Each structure stands twice: as structure tokens, then as C-alpha cells.
Amino acid sequence: MDRLEPGDPERIGEFWLAGRLGAGGQGVVYEAYAPDGARVAVKVLHGAAGSPHELEQMAAEARAAQRVASFCTARIVQVRLKPPLPYIVSEYIDGLSLQAQRTAARQRDTATRQRDTVVSGQLVTRSEQAADPTVAALLAVASRSIQRTPENRARLLDLLAEPEHGIITGNADTVLSVAFSPDGRSLATGSADETARLWDVAMPQDKDLVGAVCKAAGRTLTRQEWAEYAPSGIEYRNLCP
């Protein structure tokens, strides 16, 4: 709650004002007290009387609030929509201010990011320690699914760079010569069928890393493997749909 500002009334009707709860395009909301000491919120329309349209908006707001069950919204205590000071009085419901809610949300987001960083790092470590190459690959994918970090990117690249054997098909006769391009991203083959072919052997781009590792693994982590390797409290997820 903020203090009353110069020009704010000390009293509206029978209600004594204690401070400002907020202000917007339509008016100002004050914290106030009834003669019996009950704490209330008083919404006052901007200006001396307000335009007919604004008064109708306030009236519609009051009618709607009065139709809603009291456990769903603040109970309307009093409505006065006549000049020179139209206002609506409702029961006061204590809670966090908008600023406090934003601060709490930022703190929650920061804590979540910090947790994800730790969990992602743990999965990279377990990927490096896993004896089963398939499980190692999928743990790196799990790390990437939680948070994209340089560490899990490097781990995925390491897994894809491990030696593999492949059969190049397409030539009609014996391949007589092969040569890599200077950047290592293409392979040229020359065949006895008097043809030359180019093959794309480049490492996948970042956006394709997970897909490439999943394709190499040929499956996803089972729930049993997830329970064994994933940090506690992290819900199971299908890594390679």
C-alpha cells in the first residue's frame, strides 16, 4: 500500500481512507475502513463525475460482481455512482501486490533455471560415465532436452564423432578412388562405371544434433533406465518420439 497523495480525500462517504492500493485508467483504489473497523477497498472514478460511459462501466462491473458467489470474488459492500464522487466499496482481500507477484515470479524463474543447469550438468556427467553407448547417447539427449548448454552440445558432437562404419551405395561398379573436400564436409568417389559422385558427410547442424543422436541410438530411454540414471524429481519424458 502507498501513502495518500496530495489531493486525495481523507474520507469518502462513511469510509476513512488509509492509503492507495493502486491506480489505473479508470480510477484509484484505496484501502479504507468502515465505521465498525472493517477493512474495505474503495474504487473511485477519475474526475469529478466521470463520463456517462465510465459510470455505466462501473455500474456493469458492480452488477457482475454482485452476481458472482462470494467465494469467487470480493463481496460488494456499497455502490454510489452519482456525482460528484462515484465509487464502489468491496470487501478487502489481503494478498501480494502486483510488484511482489512479479518479484516472486522472477525469483521462481531464476530458481528453475538454476535447477535445470544443475540437472543438465549431472546428465552430461552420467552420459560420460555410462558403459552402454546407447544409454550414454540418450542421457546426452536428456540433458539437451532440459537445458541447451555448451557442455551437452559438445557431448552430442563427441558421440556423433565416434568412429562408425558405413557402406556407400549407388555406384554400379567398383569404387576406384575417394577424396574428402578441404573442409571435410563432402566425400567424392570415382568408380569403374565412369561416374563420380559427391556425398554429404558433414556433421549435423545444432538443430539436427538431437535427431542425429536419436537416429543412431534407434530408441529412447525406458522408464527403468530413466529411474536409474536421471536425477530424482525429474519427470520421465520421451526423448526420441
mmCIF file of C-alpha atoms in Angstrom:
data_model
loop_
_atom_site.group_PDB
_atom_site.id
_atom_site.type_symbol
_atom_site.label_atom_id
_atom_site.label_comp_id
_atom_site.label_asym_id
_atom_site.label_seq_id
_atom_site.Cartn_x
_atom_site.Cartn_y
_atom_site.Cartn_z
ATOM 1 C CA MET A 1 0.000 0.000 0.000
ATOM 2 C CA ASP A 2 1.181 3.520 -0.838
ATOM 3 C CA ARG A 3 0.518 6.684 1.130
ATOM 4 C CA LEU A 4 -2.294 9.043 0.193
ATOM 5 C CA GLU A 5 -1.151 11.673 -2.285
ATOM 6 C CA PRO A 6 -1.795 15.411 -2.076
ATOM 7 C CA GLY A 7 -5.340 15.992 -3.263
ATOM 8 C CA ASP A 8 -6.609 12.590 -2.150
ATOM 9 C CA PRO A 9 -9.606 12.802 0.188
ATOM 10 C CA GLU A 10 -9.271 11.573 3.763
ATOM 11 C CA ARG A 11 -12.794 10.245 3.753
ATOM 12 C CA ILE A 12 -15.294 9.033 1.160
ATOM 13 C CA GLY A 13 -18.808 8.654 2.431
ATOM 14 C CA GLU A 14 -18.580 6.863 5.749
ATOM 15 C CA PHE A 15 -15.208 5.290 4.930
ATOM 16 C CA TRP A 16 -11.869 6.612 6.179
ATOM 17 C CA LEU A 17 -9.041 6.232 3.660
ATOM 18 C CA ALA A 18 -5.717 4.731 4.822
ATOM 19 C CA GLY A 19 -3.718 4.650 1.601
ATOM 20 C CA ARG A 20 -3.606 3.828 -2.099
ATOM 21 C CA LEU A 21 -3.756 0.235 -3.306
ATOM 22 C CA GLY A 22 -3.374 1.107 -6.976
ATOM 23 C CA ALA A 23 -4.398 3.386 -9.826
ATOM 24 C CA GLY A 24 -5.333 2.803 -13.444
ATOM 25 C CA GLY A 25 -7.078 4.312 -16.405
ATOM 26 C CA GLN A 26 -10.483 4.119 -14.781
ATOM 27 C CA GLY A 27 -9.746 5.307 -11.286
ATOM 28 C CA VAL A 28 -7.961 4.900 -7.974
ATOM 29 C CA VAL A 29 -8.410 2.102 -5.454
ATOM 30 C CA TYR A 30 -7.935 2.978 -1.797
ATOM 31 C CA GLU A 31 -7.585 0.919 1.337
ATOM 32 C CA ALA A 32 -10.227 2.201 3.732
ATOM 33 C CA TYR A 33 -12.044 1.409 6.967
ATOM 34 C CA ALA A 34 -15.756 1.346 7.736
ATOM 35 C CA PRO A 35 -17.197 2.869 10.937
ATOM 36 C CA ASP A 36 -17.152 -0.602 12.553
ATOM 37 C CA GLY A 37 -13.466 -1.000 11.743
ATOM 38 C CA ALA A 38 -13.972 -3.390 8.814
ATOM 39 C CA ARG A 39 -11.225 -3.138 6.219
ATOM 40 C CA VAL A 40 -12.540 -2.393 2.709
ATOM 41 C CA ALA A 41 -11.360 -1.378 -0.763
ATOM 42 C CA VAL A 42 -12.864 1.760 -2.314
ATOM 43 C CA LYS A 43 -12.637 2.283 -6.068
ATOM 44 C CA VAL A 44 -13.165 5.929 -7.056
ATOM 45 C CA LEU A 45 -13.703 7.046 -10.654
ATOM 46 C CA HIS A 46 -11.244 9.599 -12.024
ATOM 47 C CA GLY A 47 -12.570 13.159 -12.332
ATOM 48 C CA ALA A 48 -15.319 14.953 -10.517
ATOM 49 C CA ALA A 49 -18.175 12.990 -12.013
ATOM 50 C CA GLY A 50 -16.894 10.799 -14.823
ATOM 51 C CA SER A 51 -18.410 10.396 -18.243
ATOM 52 C CA PRO A 52 -21.703 8.535 -18.688
ATOM 53 C CA HIS A 53 -19.793 5.722 -20.412
ATOM 54 C CA GLU A 54 -17.377 5.350 -17.476
ATOM 55 C CA LEU A 55 -20.252 5.402 -14.985
ATOM 56 C CA GLU A 56 -22.019 2.685 -16.947
ATOM 57 C CA GLN A 57 -18.841 0.617 -16.933
ATOM 58 C CA MET A 58 -18.638 0.884 -13.166
ATOM 59 C CA ALA A 59 -22.305 0.001 -12.830
ATOM 60 C CA ALA A 60 -21.860 -3.066 -15.043
ATOM 61 C CA GLU A 61 -18.797 -4.072 -13.020
ATOM 62 C CA ALA A 62 -20.754 -3.786 -9.780
ATOM 63 C CA ARG A 63 -23.732 -5.752 -11.141
ATOM 64 C CA ALA A 64 -21.440 -8.524 -12.395
ATOM 65 C CA ALA A 65 -19.615 -8.754 -9.066
ATOM 66 C CA GLN A 66 -22.889 -8.952 -7.155
ATOM 67 C CA ARG A 67 -23.975 -11.949 -9.276
ATOM 68 C CA VAL A 68 -20.795 -13.940 -8.566
ATOM 69 C CA ALA A 69 -20.581 -16.160 -5.497
ATOM 70 C CA SER A 70 -18.708 -14.514 -2.632
ATOM 71 C CA PHE A 71 -16.028 -17.209 -2.566
ATOM 72 C CA CYS A 72 -15.097 -16.332 -6.161
ATOM 73 C CA THR A 73 -14.660 -12.566 -5.878
ATOM 74 C CA ALA A 74 -14.670 -9.732 -3.371
ATOM 75 C CA ARG A 75 -18.143 -9.014 -1.938
ATOM 76 C CA ILE A 76 -19.640 -5.639 -2.910
ATOM 77 C CA VAL A 77 -20.357 -3.594 0.235
ATOM 78 C CA GLN A 78 -21.714 -0.386 -1.224
ATOM 79 C CA VAL A 79 -22.222 1.283 -4.623
ATOM 80 C CA ARG A 80 -22.626 5.019 -5.210
ATOM 81 C CA LEU A 81 -22.461 6.100 -8.835
ATOM 82 C CA LYS A 82 -23.715 9.653 -8.549
ATOM 83 C CA PRO A 83 -21.644 12.831 -8.946
ATOM 84 C CA PRO A 84 -19.522 14.393 -7.653
ATOM 85 C CA LEU A 85 -17.621 11.277 -6.423
ATOM 86 C CA PRO A 86 -18.846 7.941 -7.823
ATOM 87 C CA TYR A 87 -17.349 4.900 -6.079
ATOM 88 C CA ILE A 88 -17.705 1.186 -5.370
ATOM 89 C CA VAL A 89 -16.834 -0.326 -1.986
ATOM 90 C CA SER A 90 -15.883 -4.002 -1.742
ATOM 91 C CA GLU A 91 -14.516 -6.215 0.986
ATOM 92 C CA TYR A 92 -10.743 -6.136 1.327
ATOM 93 C CA ILE A 93 -8.939 -9.337 0.363
ATOM 94 C CA ASP A 94 -5.347 -9.373 1.513
ATOM 95 C CA GLY A 95 -2.706 -10.659 -0.906
ATOM 96 C CA LEU A 96 0.551 -9.904 -2.671
ATOM 97 C CA SER A 97 0.844 -6.683 -4.589
ATOM 98 C CA LEU A 98 1.434 -6.866 -8.331
ATOM 99 C CA GLN A 99 5.059 -5.834 -7.779
ATOM 100 C CA ALA A 100 5.521 -8.554 -5.163
ATOM 101 C CA GLN A 101 3.987 -11.120 -7.508
ATOM 102 C CA ARG A 102 6.362 -10.090 -10.300
ATOM 103 C CA THR A 103 9.333 -10.325 -7.946
ATOM 104 C CA ALA A 104 8.219 -13.780 -6.793
ATOM 105 C CA ALA A 105 7.783 -14.902 -10.410
ATOM 106 C CA ARG A 106 11.300 -13.707 -11.305
ATOM 107 C CA GLN A 107 12.757 -15.491 -8.285
ATOM 108 C CA ARG A 108 10.871 -18.669 -9.218
ATOM 109 C CA ASP A 109 12.132 -18.495 -12.816
ATOM 110 C CA THR A 110 15.705 -17.947 -11.614
ATOM 111 C CA ALA A 111 15.466 -20.934 -9.276
ATOM 112 C CA THR A 112 14.077 -23.101 -12.091
ATOM 113 C CA ARG A 113 16.906 -22.109 -14.439
ATOM 114 C CA GLN A 114 19.489 -22.833 -11.746
ATOM 115 C CA ARG A 115 17.931 -26.243 -11.065
ATOM 116 C CA ASP A 116 17.869 -27.061 -14.794
ATOM 117 C CA THR A 117 21.536 -26.087 -15.121
ATOM 118 C CA VAL A 118 22.496 -28.469 -12.320
ATOM 119 C CA VAL A 119 20.340 -31.328 -13.628
ATOM 120 C CA SER A 120 21.581 -30.854 -17.188
ATOM 121 C CA GLY A 121 25.182 -30.985 -15.981
ATOM 122 C CA GLN A 122 24.514 -34.146 -13.955
ATOM 123 C CA LEU A 123 23.096 -35.867 -17.044
ATOM 124 C CA VAL A 124 26.174 -34.934 -19.103
ATOM 125 C CA THR A 125 28.399 -36.449 -16.399
ATOM 126 C CA ARG A 126 26.329 -39.626 -16.291
ATOM 127 C CA SER A 127 26.432 -39.797 -20.077
ATOM 128 C CA GLU A 128 30.224 -39.721 -19.942
ATOM 129 C CA GLN A 129 30.271 -42.445 -17.288
ATOM 130 C CA ALA A 130 27.692 -44.800 -18.819
ATOM 131 C CA ALA A 131 29.102 -48.097 -20.071
ATOM 132 C CA ASP A 132 26.307 -48.661 -22.597
ATOM 133 C CA PRO A 133 26.923 -46.415 -25.658
ATOM 134 C CA THR A 134 23.192 -46.171 -26.404
ATOM 135 C CA VAL A 135 22.351 -45.107 -22.853
ATOM 136 C CA ALA A 136 25.251 -42.634 -22.941
ATOM 137 C CA ALA A 137 23.864 -41.067 -26.107
ATOM 138 C CA LEU A 138 20.334 -40.842 -24.745
ATOM 139 C CA LEU A 139 21.488 -39.297 -21.473
ATOM 140 C CA ALA A 140 23.151 -36.544 -23.512
ATOM 141 C CA VAL A 141 19.844 -36.040 -25.345
ATOM 142 C CA ALA A 142 18.057 -35.883 -21.972
ATOM 143 C CA SER A 143 20.478 -33.187 -20.845
ATOM 144 C CA ARG A 144 19.787 -31.189 -24.013
ATOM 145 C CA SER A 145 16.015 -31.538 -23.522
ATOM 146 C CA ILE A 146 16.218 -29.893 -20.105
ATOM 147 C CA GLN A 147 18.560 -27.030 -20.975
ATOM 148 C CA ARG A 148 20.700 -26.211 -24.018
ATOM 149 C CA THR A 149 24.267 -25.765 -22.790
ATOM 150 C CA PRO A 150 27.735 -25.779 -24.404
ATOM 151 C CA GLU A 151 28.514 -28.905 -22.352
ATOM 152 C CA ASN A 152 25.709 -31.073 -23.710
ATOM 153 C CA ARG A 153 26.292 -29.747 -27.234
ATOM 154 C CA ALA A 154 29.936 -30.819 -27.013
ATOM 155 C CA ARG A 155 28.866 -34.202 -25.636
ATOM 156 C CA LEU A 156 26.462 -34.772 -28.518
ATOM 157 C CA LEU A 157 29.161 -33.827 -31.028
ATOM 158 C CA ASP A 158 31.603 -36.203 -29.334
ATOM 159 C CA LEU A 159 29.095 -39.039 -29.602
ATOM 160 C CA LEU A 160 28.468 -38.343 -33.268
ATOM 161 C CA ALA A 161 32.193 -38.114 -33.961
ATOM 162 C CA GLU A 162 32.948 -41.601 -32.631
ATOM 163 C CA PRO A 163 34.171 -43.910 -35.407
ATOM 164 C CA GLU A 164 31.458 -45.502 -37.494
ATOM 165 C CA HIS A 165 31.411 -47.845 -40.441
ATOM 166 C CA GLY A 166 29.117 -47.134 -43.354
ATOM 167 C CA ILE A 167 28.535 -48.557 -46.801
ATOM 168 C CA ILE A 168 28.251 -46.067 -49.639
ATOM 169 C CA THR A 169 25.853 -47.401 -52.248
ATOM 170 C CA GLY A 170 24.968 -46.003 -55.649
ATOM 171 C CA ASN A 171 27.948 -46.805 -57.837
ATOM 172 C CA ALA A 172 27.305 -49.501 -60.455
ATOM 173 C CA ASP A 173 30.869 -50.801 -60.359
ATOM 174 C CA THR A 174 33.949 -50.868 -58.154
ATOM 175 C CA VAL A 175 34.902 -47.606 -56.447
ATOM 176 C CA LEU A 176 38.459 -46.859 -57.504
ATOM 177 C CA SER A 177 39.153 -43.612 -55.625
ATOM 178 C CA VAL A 178 37.799 -41.472 -52.794
ATOM 179 C CA ALA A 179 38.701 -37.928 -51.640
ATOM 180 C CA PHE A 180 37.410 -35.539 -48.966
ATOM 181 C CA SER A 181 36.823 -31.852 -49.603
ATOM 182 C CA PRO A 182 39.203 -29.455 -47.772
ATOM 183 C CA ASP A 183 36.532 -28.692 -45.151
ATOM 184 C CA GLY A 184 35.771 -32.384 -44.598
ATOM 185 C CA ARG A 185 32.080 -31.919 -45.291
ATOM 186 C CA SER A 186 31.918 -33.734 -48.642
ATOM 187 C CA LEU A 187 33.273 -37.004 -49.990
ATOM 188 C CA ALA A 188 33.917 -37.643 -53.710
ATOM 189 C CA THR A 189 34.049 -41.137 -55.170
ATOM 190 C CA GLY A 190 35.246 -42.269 -58.593
ATOM 191 C CA SER A 191 34.001 -45.565 -59.965
ATOM 192 C CA ALA A 192 34.896 -48.024 -62.715
ATOM 193 C CA ASP A 193 31.464 -47.279 -64.155
ATOM 194 C CA GLU A 194 32.995 -43.956 -65.266
ATOM 195 C CA THR A 195 30.921 -41.854 -62.834
ATOM 196 C CA ALA A 196 31.881 -39.530 -59.982
ATOM 197 C CA ARG A 197 29.602 -38.957 -57.036
ATOM 198 C CA LEU A 198 29.540 -36.453 -54.145
ATOM 199 C CA TRP A 199 28.403 -37.470 -50.662
ATOM 200 C CA ASP A 200 27.396 -35.146 -47.810
ATOM 201 C CA VAL A 201 29.307 -36.379 -44.750
ATOM 202 C CA ALA A 202 29.119 -33.139 -42.739
ATOM 203 C CA MET A 203 28.271 -33.182 -39.046
ATOM 204 C CA PRO A 204 24.665 -32.154 -38.432
ATOM 205 C CA GLN A 205 23.853 -28.572 -37.509
ATOM 206 C CA ASP A 206 22.825 -27.716 -33.938
ATOM 207 C CA LYS A 207 19.122 -28.085 -34.680
ATOM 208 C CA ASP A 208 19.738 -31.618 -36.016
ATOM 209 C CA LEU A 209 22.071 -32.853 -33.258
ATOM 210 C CA VAL A 210 19.387 -34.454 -31.111
ATOM 211 C CA GLY A 211 17.710 -36.058 -34.111
ATOM 212 C CA ALA A 212 21.011 -37.471 -35.340
ATOM 213 C CA VAL A 213 21.857 -38.979 -31.953
ATOM 214 C CA CYS A 214 18.338 -40.384 -31.557
ATOM 215 C CA LYS A 215 18.586 -41.928 -35.024
ATOM 216 C CA ALA A 216 21.925 -43.504 -34.142
ATOM 217 C CA ALA A 217 20.561 -44.809 -30.832
ATOM 218 C CA GLY A 218 17.485 -46.262 -32.509
ATOM 219 C CA ARG A 219 15.285 -45.876 -29.444
ATOM 220 C CA THR A 220 14.589 -43.752 -26.393
ATOM 221 C CA LEU A 221 15.325 -44.283 -22.699
ATOM 222 C CA THR A 222 12.999 -46.741 -20.980
ATOM 223 C CA ARG A 223 11.265 -45.701 -17.764
ATOM 224 C CA GLN A 224 13.504 -48.110 -15.885
ATOM 225 C CA GLU A 225 16.637 -46.505 -17.341
ATOM 226 C CA TRP A 226 15.261 -43.049 -16.594
ATOM 227 C CA ALA A 227 14.667 -44.024 -12.958
ATOM 228 C CA GLU A 228 18.215 -45.398 -12.773
ATOM 229 C CA TYR A 229 20.113 -42.552 -14.397
ATOM 230 C CA ALA A 230 18.037 -39.362 -14.230
ATOM 231 C CA PRO A 231 18.294 -37.165 -11.109
ATOM 232 C CA SER A 232 15.445 -37.697 -8.666
ATOM 233 C CA GLY A 233 12.423 -35.474 -9.058
ATOM 234 C CA ILE A 234 12.778 -35.096 -12.848
ATOM 235 C CA GLU A 235 9.690 -36.424 -14.581
ATOM 236 C CA TYR A 236 10.118 -39.046 -17.308
ATOM 237 C CA ARG A 237 9.994 -37.731 -20.851
ATOM 238 C CA ASN A 238 10.037 -39.361 -24.281
ATOM 239 C CA LEU A 239 13.311 -38.084 -25.708
ATOM 240 C CA CYS A 240 13.113 -39.520 -29.225
ATOM 241 C CA PRO A 241 9.467 -39.601 -30.351
#
